[in-house]
Amino acid sequence: MASEEPDCSPLGWFPDEFGVKDHTVFWFDGYFYIASIYVPQQNRFAYARSKDLCAWEVLDPVLSEHNPGDWDEWAIWAPYVWHEGGVYYMVYTGVTRNFTQSILLATSTNPANPASWKSKGMVFQPDHAGMDWIAGSWADCRDPSVIKVGGLYYLYY
């Protein structure tokens, strides 16, 4: 990873054509990559890369195709990316037309190519004590992140 602090202002990515929020930043092949909710549509992830966190190259959006009836048919929110064993994993919130929220997964072995991100579908919906989640209505299950401790993965949402 880059070891020198960049000399630029402003530090960050501020696109003029659309807004971004709820982002993830990760490192691949000499670049920092960012994936973020594409505002206002929220039906794809804005995607860009930078060598220095100053100058950003806007790439094609990620995960922009959705089918009626899928868990992400209306919106996708809050991506989180990690790398393991040559695969980049992205967990994110899928939202239906009724605002039912679920955690979905996409993978890529070459994040330099935005089209390489492939959705694997829904991987988590709450089913535990104290949950407030009902399919077909507003149901909170968003903003995922994953950490691995030993051989166990922990999904926080």
Short mmCIF file of C-alpha atoms in Angstrom, two decimals:
data_model
loop_
_atom_site.label_atom_id
_atom_site.label_comp_id
_atom_site.label_asym_id
_atom_site.label_seq_id
_atom_site.Cartn_x
_atom_site.Cartn_y
_atom_site.Cartn_z
CA MET A 1 0.00 0.00 0.00
CA ALA A 2 0.97 3.62 -0.39
CA SER A 3 3.15 4.75 2.49
CA GLU A 4 3.44 8.49 1.78
CA GLU A 5 0.73 10.90 2.80
CA PRO A 6 -0.84 12.53 -0.27
CA ASP A 7 -0.40 16.27 -0.77
CA CYS A 8 -3.77 17.38 -2.07
CA SER A 9 -6.88 19.27 -1.15
CA PRO A 10 -9.57 18.20 -0.89
CA LEU A 11 -8.66 14.68 0.12
CA GLY A 12 -11.42 12.41 -1.14
CA TRP A 13 -13.79 11.83 -4.03
CA PHE A 14 -16.46 14.44 -4.72
CA PRO A 15 -18.13 13.71 -8.09
CA ASP A 16 -20.06 16.58 -9.71
CA GLU A 17 -22.59 14.49 -11.68
CA PHE A 18 -24.05 12.50 -8.76
CA GLY A 19 -23.80 12.08 -5.01
CA VAL A 20 -22.16 9.32 -3.00
CA LYS A 21 -22.75 7.97 0.50
CA ASP A 22 -22.24 4.82 2.58
CA HIS A 23 -19.00 3.76 0.96
CA THR A 24 -16.25 1.17 1.23
CA VAL A 25 -12.58 1.67 0.31
CA PHE A 26 -10.20 -1.17 -0.52
CA TRP A 27 -6.80 -1.76 -2.14
CA PHE A 28 -6.16 -3.69 -5.37
CA ASP A 29 -3.16 -3.78 -7.71
CA GLY A 30 -1.71 -0.36 -6.85
CA TYR A 31 -5.02 1.51 -6.49
CA PHE A 32 -7.45 2.50 -3.81
CA TYR A 33 -10.98 1.63 -4.95
CA ILE A 34 -14.20 3.10 -3.64
CA ALA A 35 -17.71 1.74 -4.04
CA SER A 36 -20.59 3.88 -2.81
CA ILE A 37 -24.32 4.32 -3.07
CA TYR A 38 -25.06 6.23 -6.27
CA VAL A 39 -27.32 9.10 -5.23
CA PRO A 40 -30.11 9.81 -6.02
CA GLN A 41 -31.00 6.57 -7.86
CA GLN A 42 -29.51 4.13 -5.29
CA ASN A 43 -29.86 1.23 -7.76
CA ARG A 44 -26.14 0.79 -8.44
CA PHE A 45 -22.82 1.50 -6.79
CA ALA A 46 -20.70 4.42 -7.92
CA TYR A 47 -17.15 3.16 -8.47
CA ALA A 48 -13.80 4.91 -8.78
CA ARG A 49 -10.10 4.39 -8.17
CA SER A 50 -7.09 6.45 -7.18
CA LYS A 51 -3.37 5.94 -6.72
CA ASP A 52 -3.08 8.81 -4.22
CA LEU A 53 -6.56 9.45 -2.75
CA CYS A 54 -6.50 12.84 -4.54
CA ALA A 55 -7.08 12.27 -8.24
CA TRP A 56 -9.96 9.87 -8.84
CA GLU A 57 -10.79 8.00 -12.03
CA VAL A 58 -14.53 7.39 -12.27
CA LEU A 59 -15.27 3.85 -13.46
CA ASP A 60 -18.49 2.27 -14.68
CA PRO A 61 -21.06 1.66 -11.94
CA VAL A 62 -21.12 -1.70 -10.19
CA LEU A 63 -24.11 -4.07 -9.79
CA SER A 64 -26.52 -1.98 -11.85
CA GLU A 65 -28.81 -4.79 -13.05
CA HIS A 66 -31.74 -5.91 -10.91
CA ASN A 67 -34.80 -8.03 -11.63
CA PRO A 68 -38.35 -7.59 -10.30
CA GLY A 69 -38.86 -9.87 -7.31
CA ASP A 70 -35.16 -10.01 -6.38
CA TRP A 71 -34.07 -8.94 -2.89
CA ASP A 72 -32.34 -5.93 -4.47
CA GLU A 73 -35.06 -4.99 -6.97
CA TRP A 74 -35.45 -1.39 -5.74
CA ALA A 75 -32.12 -0.30 -4.24
CA ILE A 76 -28.68 -1.35 -3.06
CA TRP A 77 -27.01 0.30 -0.09
CA ALA A 78 -23.89 0.28 2.07
CA PRO A 79 -21.26 -1.91 0.39
CA TYR A 80 -18.42 -3.44 2.40
CA VAL A 81 -15.47 -5.16 0.64
CA TRP A 82 -12.76 -7.50 1.92
CA HIS A 83 -10.20 -9.72 0.21
CA GLU A 84 -9.35 -13.31 0.89
CA GLY A 85 -7.64 -16.02 -1.17
CA GLY A 86 -7.65 -14.11 -4.47
CA VAL A 87 -11.35 -13.22 -4.24
CA TYR A 88 -12.86 -9.86 -3.34
CA TYR A 89 -16.12 -10.17 -1.43
CA MET A 90 -18.73 -7.42 -1.21
CA VAL A 91 -21.62 -7.61 1.23
CA TYR A 92 -24.31 -4.99 0.78
CA THR A 93 -27.92 -4.19 1.58
CA GLY A 94 -30.56 -5.21 -0.95
CA VAL A 95 -33.90 -3.43 -0.76
CA THR A 96 -37.23 -4.56 -2.23
CA ARG A 97 -40.08 -2.30 -3.40
CA ASN A 98 -41.66 -2.81 0.05
CA PHE A 99 -38.38 -1.75 1.73
CA THR A 100 -37.60 -5.22 3.02
CA GLN A 101 -33.82 -5.19 3.60
CA SER A 102 -31.53 -8.21 3.33
CA ILE A 103 -27.77 -8.73 3.11
CA LEU A 104 -26.51 -9.78 -0.33
CA LEU A 105 -23.11 -10.89 -1.59
CA ALA A 106 -21.14 -10.16 -4.75
CA THR A 107 -17.64 -11.35 -5.68
CA SER A 108 -14.85 -10.38 -8.06
CA THR A 109 -11.40 -11.72 -8.84
CA ASN A 110 -10.51 -8.56 -10.80
CA PRO A 111 -11.99 -5.42 -9.20
CA ALA A 112 -10.21 -3.28 -11.84
CA ASN A 113 -13.05 -4.37 -14.14
CA PRO A 114 -16.36 -3.07 -12.74
CA ALA A 115 -18.28 -5.68 -14.78
CA SER A 116 -16.41 -8.46 -12.94
CA TRP A 117 -18.56 -7.97 -9.82
CA LYS A 118 -21.20 -10.74 -9.87
CA SER A 119 -24.08 -10.91 -7.43
CA LYS A 120 -24.43 -14.19 -5.58
CA GLY A 121 -27.81 -13.19 -4.15
CA MET A 122 -29.16 -12.97 -0.64
CA VAL A 123 -26.96 -14.46 2.08
CA PHE A 124 -28.58 -13.21 5.29
CA GLN A 125 -31.94 -12.25 6.74
CA PRO A 126 -32.47 -11.90 10.50
CA ASP A 127 -33.82 -14.92 12.36
CA HIS A 128 -32.83 -14.34 15.98
CA ALA A 129 -34.28 -13.20 19.27
CA GLY A 130 -35.13 -9.52 19.34
CA MET A 131 -35.22 -9.09 15.59
CA ASP A 132 -37.72 -6.77 13.91
CA TRP A 133 -37.86 -8.18 10.40
CA ILE A 134 -40.86 -9.24 8.29
CA ALA A 135 -40.61 -10.05 4.57
CA GLY A 136 -42.86 -7.83 2.48
CA SER A 137 -42.73 -4.77 4.74
CA TRP A 138 -40.17 -2.28 6.04
CA ALA A 139 -37.61 -4.51 7.72
CA ASP A 140 -34.20 -3.27 8.89
CA CYS A 141 -31.19 -5.33 7.89
CA ARG A 142 -28.56 -2.99 6.51
CA ASP A 143 -25.04 -1.56 6.64
CA PRO A 144 -23.17 -4.88 6.79
CA SER A 145 -19.53 -5.47 7.64
CA VAL A 146 -17.62 -8.69 8.11
CA ILE A 147 -14.62 -9.57 10.25
CA LYS A 148 -12.83 -12.88 10.51
CA VAL A 149 -11.51 -14.04 13.87
CA GLY A 150 -9.62 -17.31 13.66
CA GLY A 151 -11.72 -19.48 11.38
CA LEU A 152 -15.03 -17.73 12.13
CA TYR A 153 -16.65 -14.94 10.15
CA TYR A 154 -18.78 -12.39 11.99
CA LEU A 155 -21.38 -10.40 10.07
CA TYR A 156 -22.45 -7.16 11.73
CA TYR A 157 -25.44 -5.22 10.49
#
